[in-house]
Coordinates of C-alpha atoms in Angstrom, one line a residue:
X7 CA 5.9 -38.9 2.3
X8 CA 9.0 -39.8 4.4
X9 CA 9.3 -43.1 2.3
X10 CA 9.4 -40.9 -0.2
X11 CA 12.1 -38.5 0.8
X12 CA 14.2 -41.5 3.3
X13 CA 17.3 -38.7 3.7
X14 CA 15.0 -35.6 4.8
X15 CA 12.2 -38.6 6.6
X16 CA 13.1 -36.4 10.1
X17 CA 10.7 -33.8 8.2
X18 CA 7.5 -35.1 7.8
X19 CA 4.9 -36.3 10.1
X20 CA 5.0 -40.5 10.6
X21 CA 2.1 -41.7 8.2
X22 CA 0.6 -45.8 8.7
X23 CA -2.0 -47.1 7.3
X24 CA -4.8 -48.8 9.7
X25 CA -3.2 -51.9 9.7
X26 CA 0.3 -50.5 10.4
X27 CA -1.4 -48.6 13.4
X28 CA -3.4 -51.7 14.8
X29 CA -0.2 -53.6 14.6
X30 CA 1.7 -51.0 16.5
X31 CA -0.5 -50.8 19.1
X32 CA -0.6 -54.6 19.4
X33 CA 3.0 -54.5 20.3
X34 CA 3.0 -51.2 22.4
X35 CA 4.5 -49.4 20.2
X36 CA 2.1 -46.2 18.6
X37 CA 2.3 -42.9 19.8
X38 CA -1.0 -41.1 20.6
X39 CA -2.8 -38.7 19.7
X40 CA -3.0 -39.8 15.6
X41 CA -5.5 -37.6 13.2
X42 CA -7.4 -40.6 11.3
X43 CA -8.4 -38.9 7.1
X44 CA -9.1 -40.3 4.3
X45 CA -6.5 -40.7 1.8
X46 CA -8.9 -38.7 -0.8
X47 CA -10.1 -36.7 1.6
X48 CA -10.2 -32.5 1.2
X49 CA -10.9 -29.6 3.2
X50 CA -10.8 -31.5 6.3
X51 CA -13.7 -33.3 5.5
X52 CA -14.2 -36.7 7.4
X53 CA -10.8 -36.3 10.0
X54 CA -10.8 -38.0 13.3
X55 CA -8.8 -37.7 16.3
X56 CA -7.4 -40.7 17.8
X57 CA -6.1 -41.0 21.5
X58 CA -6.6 -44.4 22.6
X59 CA -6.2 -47.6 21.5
X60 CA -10.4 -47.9 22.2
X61 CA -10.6 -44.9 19.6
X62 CA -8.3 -46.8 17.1
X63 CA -10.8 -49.9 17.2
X64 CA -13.8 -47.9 16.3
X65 CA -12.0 -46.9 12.8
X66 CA -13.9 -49.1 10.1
X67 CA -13.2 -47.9 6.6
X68 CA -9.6 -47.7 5.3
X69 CA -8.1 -44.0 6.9
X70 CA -4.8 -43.2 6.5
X71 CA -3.2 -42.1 10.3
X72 CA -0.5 -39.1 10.5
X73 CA 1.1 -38.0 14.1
X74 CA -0.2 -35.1 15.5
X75 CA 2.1 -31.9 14.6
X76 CA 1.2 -30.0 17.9
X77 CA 2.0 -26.1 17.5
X78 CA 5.1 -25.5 19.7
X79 CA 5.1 -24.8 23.4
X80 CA 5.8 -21.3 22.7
X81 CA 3.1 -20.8 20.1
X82 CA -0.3 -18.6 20.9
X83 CA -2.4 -21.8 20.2
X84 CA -0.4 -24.4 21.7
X85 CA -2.5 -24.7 25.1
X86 CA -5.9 -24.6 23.2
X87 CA -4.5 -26.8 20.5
X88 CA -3.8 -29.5 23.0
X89 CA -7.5 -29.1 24.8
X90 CA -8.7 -29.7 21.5
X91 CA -7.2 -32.8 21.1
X92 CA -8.7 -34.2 24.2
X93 CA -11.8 -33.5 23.7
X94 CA -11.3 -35.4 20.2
X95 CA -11.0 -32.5 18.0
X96 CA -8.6 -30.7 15.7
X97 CA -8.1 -27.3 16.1
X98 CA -7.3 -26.0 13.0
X99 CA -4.6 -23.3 13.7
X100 CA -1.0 -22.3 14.2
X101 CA -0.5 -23.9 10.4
X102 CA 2.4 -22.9 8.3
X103 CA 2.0 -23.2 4.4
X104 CA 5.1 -22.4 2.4
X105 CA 4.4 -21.8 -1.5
X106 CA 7.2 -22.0 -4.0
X107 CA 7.6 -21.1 -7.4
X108 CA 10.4 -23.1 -9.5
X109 CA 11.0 -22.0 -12.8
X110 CA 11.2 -24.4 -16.3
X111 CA 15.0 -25.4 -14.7
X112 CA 13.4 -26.4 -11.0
X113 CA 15.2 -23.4 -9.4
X114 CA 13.3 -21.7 -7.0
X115 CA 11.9 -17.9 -7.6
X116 CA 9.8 -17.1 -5.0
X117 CA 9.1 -18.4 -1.8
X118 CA 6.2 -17.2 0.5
X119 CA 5.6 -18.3 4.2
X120 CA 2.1 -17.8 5.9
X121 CA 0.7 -18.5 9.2
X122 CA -2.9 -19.9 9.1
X123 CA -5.9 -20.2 10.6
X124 CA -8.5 -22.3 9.4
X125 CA -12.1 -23.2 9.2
X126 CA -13.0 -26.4 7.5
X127 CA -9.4 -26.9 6.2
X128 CA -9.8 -23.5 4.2
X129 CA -7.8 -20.9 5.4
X130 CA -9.7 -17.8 6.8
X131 CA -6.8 -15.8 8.4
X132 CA -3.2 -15.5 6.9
X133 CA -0.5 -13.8 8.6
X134 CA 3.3 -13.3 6.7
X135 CA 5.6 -15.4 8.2
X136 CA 9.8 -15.8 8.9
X137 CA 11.4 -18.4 11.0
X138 CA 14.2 -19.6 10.6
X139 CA 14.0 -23.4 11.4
X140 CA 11.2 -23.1 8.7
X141 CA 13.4 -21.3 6.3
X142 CA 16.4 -24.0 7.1
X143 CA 13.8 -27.3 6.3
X144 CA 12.7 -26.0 3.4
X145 CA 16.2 -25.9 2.1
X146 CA 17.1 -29.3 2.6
X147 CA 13.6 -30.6 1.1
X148 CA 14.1 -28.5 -2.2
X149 CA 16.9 -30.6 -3.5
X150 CA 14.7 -34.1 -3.2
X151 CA 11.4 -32.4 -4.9
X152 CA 14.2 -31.0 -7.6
X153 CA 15.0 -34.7 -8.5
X154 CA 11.2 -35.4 -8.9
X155 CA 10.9 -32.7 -11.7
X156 CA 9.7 -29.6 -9.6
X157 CA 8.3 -26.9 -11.6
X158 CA 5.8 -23.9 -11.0
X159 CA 4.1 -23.8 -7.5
X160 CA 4.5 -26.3 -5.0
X161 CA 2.4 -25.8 -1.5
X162 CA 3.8 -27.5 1.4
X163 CA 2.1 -27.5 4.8
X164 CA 2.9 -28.1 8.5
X165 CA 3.5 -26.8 12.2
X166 CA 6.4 -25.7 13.5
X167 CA 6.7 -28.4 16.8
X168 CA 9.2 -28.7 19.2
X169 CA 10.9 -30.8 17.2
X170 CA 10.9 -28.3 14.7
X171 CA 9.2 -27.9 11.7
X172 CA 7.1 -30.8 10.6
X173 CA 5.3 -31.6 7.3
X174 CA 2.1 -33.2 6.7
X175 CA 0.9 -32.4 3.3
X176 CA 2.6 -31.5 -0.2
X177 CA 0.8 -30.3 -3.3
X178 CA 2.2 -29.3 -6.4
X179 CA -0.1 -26.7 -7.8
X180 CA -2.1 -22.9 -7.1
X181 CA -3.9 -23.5 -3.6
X182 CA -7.0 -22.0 -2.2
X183 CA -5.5 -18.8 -1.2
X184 CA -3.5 -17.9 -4.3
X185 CA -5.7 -15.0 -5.0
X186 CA -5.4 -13.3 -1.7
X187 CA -1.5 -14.0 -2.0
X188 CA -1.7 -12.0 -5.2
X189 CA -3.4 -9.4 -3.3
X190 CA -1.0 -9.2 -0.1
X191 CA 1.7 -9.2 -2.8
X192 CA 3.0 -12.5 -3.8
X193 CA 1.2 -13.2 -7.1
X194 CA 2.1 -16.0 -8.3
X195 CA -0.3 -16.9 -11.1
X196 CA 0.9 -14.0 -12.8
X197 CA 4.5 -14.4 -12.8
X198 CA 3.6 -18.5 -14.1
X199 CA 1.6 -17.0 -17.1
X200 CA 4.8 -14.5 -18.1
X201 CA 7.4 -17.5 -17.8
X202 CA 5.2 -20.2 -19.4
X203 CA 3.8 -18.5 -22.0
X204 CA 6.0 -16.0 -23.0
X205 CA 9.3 -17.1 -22.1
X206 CA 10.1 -14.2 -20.1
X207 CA 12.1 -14.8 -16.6
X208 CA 10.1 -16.4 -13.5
X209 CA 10.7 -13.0 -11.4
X210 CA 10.0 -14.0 -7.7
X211 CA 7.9 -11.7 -6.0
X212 CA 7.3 -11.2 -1.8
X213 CA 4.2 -11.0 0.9
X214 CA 3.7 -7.6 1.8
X215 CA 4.8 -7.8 5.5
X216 CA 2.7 -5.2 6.7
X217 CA -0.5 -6.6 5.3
X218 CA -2.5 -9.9 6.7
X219 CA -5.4 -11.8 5.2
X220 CA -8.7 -12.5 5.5
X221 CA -11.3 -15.1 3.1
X222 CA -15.3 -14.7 4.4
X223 CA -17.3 -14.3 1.5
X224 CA -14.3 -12.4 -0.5
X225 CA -10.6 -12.1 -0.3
X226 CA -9.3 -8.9 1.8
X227 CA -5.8 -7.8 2.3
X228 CA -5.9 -5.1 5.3
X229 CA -2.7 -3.6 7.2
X230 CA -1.7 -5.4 10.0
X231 CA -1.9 -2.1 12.1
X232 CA -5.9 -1.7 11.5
X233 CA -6.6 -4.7 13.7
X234 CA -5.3 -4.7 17.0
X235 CA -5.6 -8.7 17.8
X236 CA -3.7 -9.7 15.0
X237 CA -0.8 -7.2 15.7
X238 CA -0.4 -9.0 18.5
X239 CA -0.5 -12.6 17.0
X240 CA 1.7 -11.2 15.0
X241 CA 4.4 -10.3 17.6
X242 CA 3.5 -13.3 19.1
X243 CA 4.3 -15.5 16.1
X244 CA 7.5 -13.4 15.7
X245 CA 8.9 -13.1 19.5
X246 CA 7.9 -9.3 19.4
X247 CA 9.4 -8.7 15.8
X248 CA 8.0 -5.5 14.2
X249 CA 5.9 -6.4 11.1
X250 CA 7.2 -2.8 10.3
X251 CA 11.0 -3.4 9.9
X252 CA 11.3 -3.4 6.7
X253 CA 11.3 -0.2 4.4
X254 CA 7.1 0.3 3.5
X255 CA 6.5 1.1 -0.4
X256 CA 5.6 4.1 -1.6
X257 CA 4.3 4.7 -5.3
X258 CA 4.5 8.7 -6.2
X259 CA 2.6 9.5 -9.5
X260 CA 3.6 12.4 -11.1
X261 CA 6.8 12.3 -10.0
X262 CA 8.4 14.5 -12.6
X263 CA 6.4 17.4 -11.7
X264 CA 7.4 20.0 -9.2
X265 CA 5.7 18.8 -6.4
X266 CA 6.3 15.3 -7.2
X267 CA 10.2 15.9 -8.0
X268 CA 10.3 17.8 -4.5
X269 CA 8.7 14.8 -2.6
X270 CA 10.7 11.5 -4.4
X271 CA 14.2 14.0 -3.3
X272 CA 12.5 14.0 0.0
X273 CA 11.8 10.9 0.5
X274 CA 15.1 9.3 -1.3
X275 CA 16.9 11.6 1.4
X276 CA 14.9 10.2 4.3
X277 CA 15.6 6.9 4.1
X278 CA 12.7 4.8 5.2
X279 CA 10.6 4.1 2.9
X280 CA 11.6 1.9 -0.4
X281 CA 10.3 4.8 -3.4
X282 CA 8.8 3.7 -6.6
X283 CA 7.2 6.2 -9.5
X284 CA 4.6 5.9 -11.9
X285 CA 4.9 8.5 -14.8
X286 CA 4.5 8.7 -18.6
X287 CA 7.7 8.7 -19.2
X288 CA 10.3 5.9 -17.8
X289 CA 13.2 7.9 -19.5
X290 CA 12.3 11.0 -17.6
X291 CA 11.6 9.9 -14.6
X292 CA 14.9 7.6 -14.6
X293 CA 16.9 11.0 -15.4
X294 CA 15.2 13.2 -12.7
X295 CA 15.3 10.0 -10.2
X296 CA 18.2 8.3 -10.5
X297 CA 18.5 6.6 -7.0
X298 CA 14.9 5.2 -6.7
X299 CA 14.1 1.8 -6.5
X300 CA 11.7 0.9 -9.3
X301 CA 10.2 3.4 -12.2
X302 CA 6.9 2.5 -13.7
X303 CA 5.5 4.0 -16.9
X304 CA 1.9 3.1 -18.1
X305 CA 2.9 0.5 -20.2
X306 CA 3.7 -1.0 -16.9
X307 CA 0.5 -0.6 -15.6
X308 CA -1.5 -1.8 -18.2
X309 CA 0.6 -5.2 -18.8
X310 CA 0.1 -6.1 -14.7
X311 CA 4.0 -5.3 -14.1
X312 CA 3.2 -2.7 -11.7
X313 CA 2.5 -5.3 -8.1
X314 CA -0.3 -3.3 -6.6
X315 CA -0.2 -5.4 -3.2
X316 CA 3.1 -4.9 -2.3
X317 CA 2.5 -0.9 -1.7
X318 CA 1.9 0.6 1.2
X319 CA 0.9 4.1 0.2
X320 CA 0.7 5.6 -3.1
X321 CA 0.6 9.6 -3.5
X322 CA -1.3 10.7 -6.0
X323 CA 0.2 13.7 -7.6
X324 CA -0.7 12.8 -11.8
X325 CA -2.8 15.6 -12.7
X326 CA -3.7 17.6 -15.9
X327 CA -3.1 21.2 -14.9
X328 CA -5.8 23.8 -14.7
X329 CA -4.6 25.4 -18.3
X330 CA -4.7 22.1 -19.8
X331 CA -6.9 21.3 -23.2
X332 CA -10.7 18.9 -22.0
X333 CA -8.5 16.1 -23.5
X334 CA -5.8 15.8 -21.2
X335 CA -8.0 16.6 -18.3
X336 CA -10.2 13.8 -19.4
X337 CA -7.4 11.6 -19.8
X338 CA -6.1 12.4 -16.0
X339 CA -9.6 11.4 -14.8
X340 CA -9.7 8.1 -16.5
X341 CA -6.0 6.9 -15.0
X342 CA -7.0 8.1 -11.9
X343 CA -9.6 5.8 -11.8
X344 CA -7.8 3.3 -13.2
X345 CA -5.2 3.7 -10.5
X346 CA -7.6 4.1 -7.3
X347 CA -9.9 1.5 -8.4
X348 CA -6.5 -1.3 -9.1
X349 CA -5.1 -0.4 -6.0
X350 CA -8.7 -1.0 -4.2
X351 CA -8.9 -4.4 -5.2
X352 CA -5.3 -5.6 -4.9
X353 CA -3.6 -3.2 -2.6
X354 CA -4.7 -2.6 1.7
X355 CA -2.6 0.1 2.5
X356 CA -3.0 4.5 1.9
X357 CA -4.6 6.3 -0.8
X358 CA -2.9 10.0 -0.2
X359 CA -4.6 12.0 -3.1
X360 CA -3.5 15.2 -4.3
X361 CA -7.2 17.1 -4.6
X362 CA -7.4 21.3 -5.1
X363 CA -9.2 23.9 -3.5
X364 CA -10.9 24.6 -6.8
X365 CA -13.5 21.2 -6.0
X366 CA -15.1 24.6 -3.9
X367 CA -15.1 26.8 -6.8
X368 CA -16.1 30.5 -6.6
X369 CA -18.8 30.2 -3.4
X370 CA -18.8 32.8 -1.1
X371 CA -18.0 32.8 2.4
X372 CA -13.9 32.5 1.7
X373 CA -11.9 30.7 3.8
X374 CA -14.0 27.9 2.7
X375 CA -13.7 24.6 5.1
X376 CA -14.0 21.0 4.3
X377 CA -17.6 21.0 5.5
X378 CA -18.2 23.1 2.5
X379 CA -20.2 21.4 0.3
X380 CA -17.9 21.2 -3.3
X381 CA -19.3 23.4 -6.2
X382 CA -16.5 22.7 -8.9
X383 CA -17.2 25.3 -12.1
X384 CA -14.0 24.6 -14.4
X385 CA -13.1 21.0 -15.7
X386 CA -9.8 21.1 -13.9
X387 CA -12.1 21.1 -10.3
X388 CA -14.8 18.9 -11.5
X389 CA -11.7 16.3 -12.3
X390 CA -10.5 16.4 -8.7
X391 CA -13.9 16.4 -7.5
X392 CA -15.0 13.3 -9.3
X393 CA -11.7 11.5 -8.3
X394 CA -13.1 12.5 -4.8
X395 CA -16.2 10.9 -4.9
X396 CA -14.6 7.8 -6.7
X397 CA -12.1 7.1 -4.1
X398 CA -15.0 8.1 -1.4
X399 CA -17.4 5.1 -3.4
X400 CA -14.3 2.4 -3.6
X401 CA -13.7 3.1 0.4
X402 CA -17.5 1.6 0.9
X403 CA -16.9 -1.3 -1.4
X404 CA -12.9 -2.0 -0.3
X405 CA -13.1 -0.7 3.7
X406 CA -9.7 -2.2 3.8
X407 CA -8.0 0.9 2.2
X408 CA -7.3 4.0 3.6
X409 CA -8.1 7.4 1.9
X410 CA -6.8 10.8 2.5
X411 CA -8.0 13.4 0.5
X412 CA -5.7 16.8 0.5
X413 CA -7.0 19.9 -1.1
X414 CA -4.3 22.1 -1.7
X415 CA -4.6 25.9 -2.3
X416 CA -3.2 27.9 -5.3
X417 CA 0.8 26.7 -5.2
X418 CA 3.3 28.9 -6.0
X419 CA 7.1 29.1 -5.9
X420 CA 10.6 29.9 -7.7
X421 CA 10.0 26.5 -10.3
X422 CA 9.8 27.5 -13.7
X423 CA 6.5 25.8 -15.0
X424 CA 5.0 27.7 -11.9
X425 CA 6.7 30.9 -12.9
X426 CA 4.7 30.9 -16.3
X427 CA 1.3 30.3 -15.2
X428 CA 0.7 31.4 -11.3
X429 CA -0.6 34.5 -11.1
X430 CA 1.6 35.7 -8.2
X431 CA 4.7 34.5 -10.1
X432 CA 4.1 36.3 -13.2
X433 CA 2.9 39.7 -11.4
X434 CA 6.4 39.5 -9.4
X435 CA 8.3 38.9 -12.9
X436 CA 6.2 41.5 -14.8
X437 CA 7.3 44.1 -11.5
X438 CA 10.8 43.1 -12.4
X439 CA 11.2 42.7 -16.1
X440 CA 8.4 45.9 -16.9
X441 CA 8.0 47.6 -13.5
X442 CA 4.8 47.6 -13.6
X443 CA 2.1 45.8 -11.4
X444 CA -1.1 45.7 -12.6
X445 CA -4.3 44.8 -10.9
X446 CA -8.0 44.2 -11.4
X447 CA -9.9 44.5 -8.6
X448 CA -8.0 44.8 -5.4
X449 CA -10.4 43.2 -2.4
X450 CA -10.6 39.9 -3.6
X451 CA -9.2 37.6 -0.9
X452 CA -6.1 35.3 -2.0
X453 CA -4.2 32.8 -0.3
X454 CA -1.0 31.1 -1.6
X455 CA 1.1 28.0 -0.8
X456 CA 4.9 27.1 -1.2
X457 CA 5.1 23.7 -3.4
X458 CA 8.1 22.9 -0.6
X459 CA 5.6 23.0 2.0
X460 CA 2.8 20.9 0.0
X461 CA 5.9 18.7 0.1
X462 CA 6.3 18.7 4.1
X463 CA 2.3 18.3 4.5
X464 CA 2.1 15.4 2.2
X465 CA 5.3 13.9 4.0
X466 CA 3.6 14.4 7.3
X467 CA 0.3 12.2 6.4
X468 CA 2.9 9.5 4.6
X469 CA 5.2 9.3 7.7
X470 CA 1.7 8.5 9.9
X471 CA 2.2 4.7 11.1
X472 CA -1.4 4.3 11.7
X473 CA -4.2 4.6 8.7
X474 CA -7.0 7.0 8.8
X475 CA -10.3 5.5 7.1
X476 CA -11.2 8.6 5.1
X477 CA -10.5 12.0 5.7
X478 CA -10.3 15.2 3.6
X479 CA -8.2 18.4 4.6
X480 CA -7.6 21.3 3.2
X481 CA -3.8 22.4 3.0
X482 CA -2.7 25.9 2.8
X483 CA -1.3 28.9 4.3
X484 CA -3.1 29.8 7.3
X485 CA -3.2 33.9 6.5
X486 CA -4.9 35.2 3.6
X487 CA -4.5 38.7 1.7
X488 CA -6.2 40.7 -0.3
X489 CA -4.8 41.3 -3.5
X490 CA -4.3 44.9 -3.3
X491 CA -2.3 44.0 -0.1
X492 CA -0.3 41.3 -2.3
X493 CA 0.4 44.2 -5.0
X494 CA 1.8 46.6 -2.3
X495 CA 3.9 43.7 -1.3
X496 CA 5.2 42.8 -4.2
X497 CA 6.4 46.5 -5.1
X498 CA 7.6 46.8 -1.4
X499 CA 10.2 43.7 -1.8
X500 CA 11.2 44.4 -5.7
X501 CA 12.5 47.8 -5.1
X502 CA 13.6 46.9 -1.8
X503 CA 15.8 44.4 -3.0
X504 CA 16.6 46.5 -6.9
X505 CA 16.9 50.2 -5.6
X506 CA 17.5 50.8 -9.3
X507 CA 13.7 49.9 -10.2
X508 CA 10.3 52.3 -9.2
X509 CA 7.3 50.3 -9.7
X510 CA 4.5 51.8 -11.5
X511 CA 1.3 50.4 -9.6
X512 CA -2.2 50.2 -12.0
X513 CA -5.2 49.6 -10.4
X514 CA -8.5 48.9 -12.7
X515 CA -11.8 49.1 -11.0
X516 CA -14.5 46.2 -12.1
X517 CA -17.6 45.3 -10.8
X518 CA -18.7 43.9 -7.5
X519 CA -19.9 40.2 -8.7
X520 CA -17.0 39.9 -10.4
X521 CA -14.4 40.3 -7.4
X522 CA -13.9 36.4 -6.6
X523 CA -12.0 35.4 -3.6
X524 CA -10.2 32.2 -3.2
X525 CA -8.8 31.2 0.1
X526 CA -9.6 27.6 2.0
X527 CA -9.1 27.1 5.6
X528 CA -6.1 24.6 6.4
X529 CA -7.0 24.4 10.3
X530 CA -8.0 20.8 10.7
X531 CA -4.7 19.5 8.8
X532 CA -2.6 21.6 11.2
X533 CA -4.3 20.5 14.3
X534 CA -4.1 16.6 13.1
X535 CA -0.9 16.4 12.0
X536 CA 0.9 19.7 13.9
X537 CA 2.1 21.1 10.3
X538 CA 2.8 24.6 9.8
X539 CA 3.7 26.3 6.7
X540 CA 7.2 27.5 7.1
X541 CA 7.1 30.1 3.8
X542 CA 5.2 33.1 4.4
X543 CA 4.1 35.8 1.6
X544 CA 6.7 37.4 1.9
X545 CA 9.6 34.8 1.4
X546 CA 7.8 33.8 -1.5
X547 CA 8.1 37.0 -3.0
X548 CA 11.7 37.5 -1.9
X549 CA 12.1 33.7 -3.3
X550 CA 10.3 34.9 -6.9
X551 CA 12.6 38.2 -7.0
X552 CA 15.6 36.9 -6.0

């Protein structure tokens, strides 16, 4: 190779062939330890170490002899790496492969740099990886392999030495680990069909840093955080750099809704996380959301746009609503799936699903608690409970992932498409605008939740560093009333606050089977992640009348 590329030579591992070698030895001149392969050789099949000039006279067939590239002195492996070669083996670690992507001009798109381990020259662990030196060879190699007509991917490998970063092998094409690549976030294959087949522009795409790789008997992307040796490889690798440094990607679905508006605003405010949405409408979401990074629609989602692996967490807030037709609540199962199931194979990082408190339906024994076995009766709870028990069967199939499962109680609040269908809404406007309150019942026990603190909740389990495996909460307010007790406050606060109105309270009597109560018990979620509702019943009546 450095015959190849004289003016960048300083690059690439010396090569010989066995003559070459024998006659450098004759006069004195070879350095040991050489690695002895065959020049069609493949996965590390049929490689010898050499270290003396006795091991170089038992070679009989025509090898091809590279130096050594010996992992730096700094580097986790370089002590073991060295024992190896003594005791005539090659300890395959500590490798760097850089891919490129080079569009139909030769101008490079997309790099990604990997850190390797390997077991019969196919990689089995892959770690992200920046350097500098690494990053500053590169660039002066791209210009020569421009000259030679480079286009698509190009794989180079080496070790980074003390004599910096040193090349042994370049292939122009997809390598072994191309799919896990795609699923850690750089997905290259894709981005090759696009440009060469449809003329569209060779968008480079990145490595997840947060995510690592393993290959056994499948490809798995998993968060660098779920395994505690390869953090520290990591920081190793990196002189204690934090895989974390830059901004993590959250997806939000159903991000023009109220909750989902509430959250992106959050977030965007916040600052550390890069945002991205996934709605039905681009236009929308691009008018609500104006400062995040990247909007999605489904169109995106079906045509492979949407990078999967590159997300940390997504939130999970698309939803048919309770008063929906079976159509649309049908509709929100099947992209749900859709979703969950894509992520699971291509994505390692947080599932954070937006579930309800009606997956408990009308069983007695109010507040219910997440031991509760689920008893959905309406479409609307049997749609969150399925998406349940889907994300619960993808967890045993893709353990890599991380599931939390949050269901919310009956939301309420001052937003208008609340205002028009939540019960406690439209009894507080009916007070004002006919002042009257009118009630069925009256012991039924009710609980209510602000949608600004489902917002704080949710941002409490997406600022969590560390991933749960699969957990389900409930998330509510703590205190529950009965609705006779909701009435009287409701009255209380509207002529409190309109001296000019007197409130006519009706009361209808029904019978005892009928008198549902719905109220779920949100004391796990407070105790894991120290959340507490900051809008009592009361300020979200004073929020309604005011």
């Amino acid at each position: 190779m450095a015959e190849s590329f004289p003016t960048v030579a300083d690059l690439f591992v010396k090569s010989f062939t066995l003559v070459e070698a024998r006659d450098l030895a004759a006069s004195g001149k070879l350095l040991y330890p050489l690695i002895a392969k065959p020049r069609n050789g493949y996965a590390s099949r049929g490689i010898a170490i050499v270290n003396t000039a006795s091991d170089l006279e038992k070679i009989d067939e025509p090898l091809m002899l590279q130096e050594v590239a010996i992992p730096h002195s700094d580097d986790p492996f370089h002590i073991d790496y060295v024992k190896s070669l003594q005791d005539g083996k090659n300890l395959q670690a500590a490798e760097i492969s850089v891919q490129l992507l080079a569009d139909k001009r030769g101008q490079i798109k997309a790099q990604c740099i990997t850190y390797n381990k390997l077991n019969n020259g196919v990689p089995i662990e892959i770690l992200p990886y920046e350097n500098n030196t690494v990053n500053g060879a590169i660039l002066r190699l791209v210009p020569f392999l421009q000259k030679k007509g480079l286009q698509g991917p190009i794989n180079i490998q080496g070790r980074l030495t003390d004599k910096g970063f040193k090349v042994f092998e370049i292939n122009p094409r997809f390598t072994g680990i191309t799919g896990l690549r795609a699923a850690m976030g750089f997905n290259e294959v894709e981005s090759c069909i696009r440009h060469w087949s449809f003329g569209k522009s060779l968008e480079g795409s990145a490595l997840n840093p947060r995510i690592f790789g393993i290959r056994q008997t499948a490809n798995k992307a998993i968060h660098i955080s779920r395994n505690k040796r390869v953090e520290r490889l990591y920081r190793k690798i990196h002189g204690d750099k934090e895989y974390n440094k830059e901004k993590p990607i959250v997806l939000v679905t159903g991000s023009t809704g109220t909750i989902g508006r509430n959250l992106v605003e959050t977030l965007l405010q916040q600052g550390e996380f890069e945002v991205w949405t996934l709605d039905r409408s681009k236009e929308t979401a691009r008018n609500i959301h104006y400062a995040v990074n990247s909007v999605f629609d489904w169109h995106d989602f079906e045509s492979g746009v949407l990078n999967f692996g590159a997300i940390d967490k997504i939130v999970h807030l698309a939803s048919a609503r309770p008063f929906h037709e079976a159509k649309e609540i049908a509709d929100s199962l099947t992209k749900g799936m859709q979703i969950f199931s894509e992520y699971a194979a291509h994505g390692s990082g947080e599932i954070i699903y937006a579930s309800s408190q009606s997956v408990y339906g009308n069983q007695p024994g109010t507040p219910w608690t997440e031991d509760l076995t689920p008893q959905p009766t309406t479409l609307y709870g049997q749609l969150k409970f399925a998406l349940e028990q889907h994300l619960e069967g993808l967890r045993k199939v893709h353990p890599g992932i991380s599931t939390v499962i949050l269901r919310i109680g009956a939301v309420t609040g001052d937003d208008t498409t609340i205002c028009q269908h939540e019960a406690l809404a439209r009894l507080t406007l009916r007070a004002i605008q006919e002042q009257v309150v009118e009630i069925y019942g009256g012991r039924q026990v009710l609980a209510r939740i602000h949608y600004r603190d489902v917002v704080s909740g949710i941002l409490q389990v997406i600022n969590q560093h560390s991933y749960e495996n699969h957990s389900v909460y409930n998330l509510s307010m703590k205190e529950a009333h009965t609705l006779h007790d909701i009435a009287v406050k409701v009255i209380e606060i509207v002529e409190s606050s309109k001296p000019e109105k007197s409130i006519s309270f009706i009361k209808h009597d029904i019978e005892e089977d009928k008198l549902k109560s719905y109220a779920i018990d949100p004391t796990c979620f407070m105790s894991k992640y120290n959340w507490r509702p900051k809008y009592s019943l009361s300020d979200i009546i004073k929020e309604l009348v005011s």
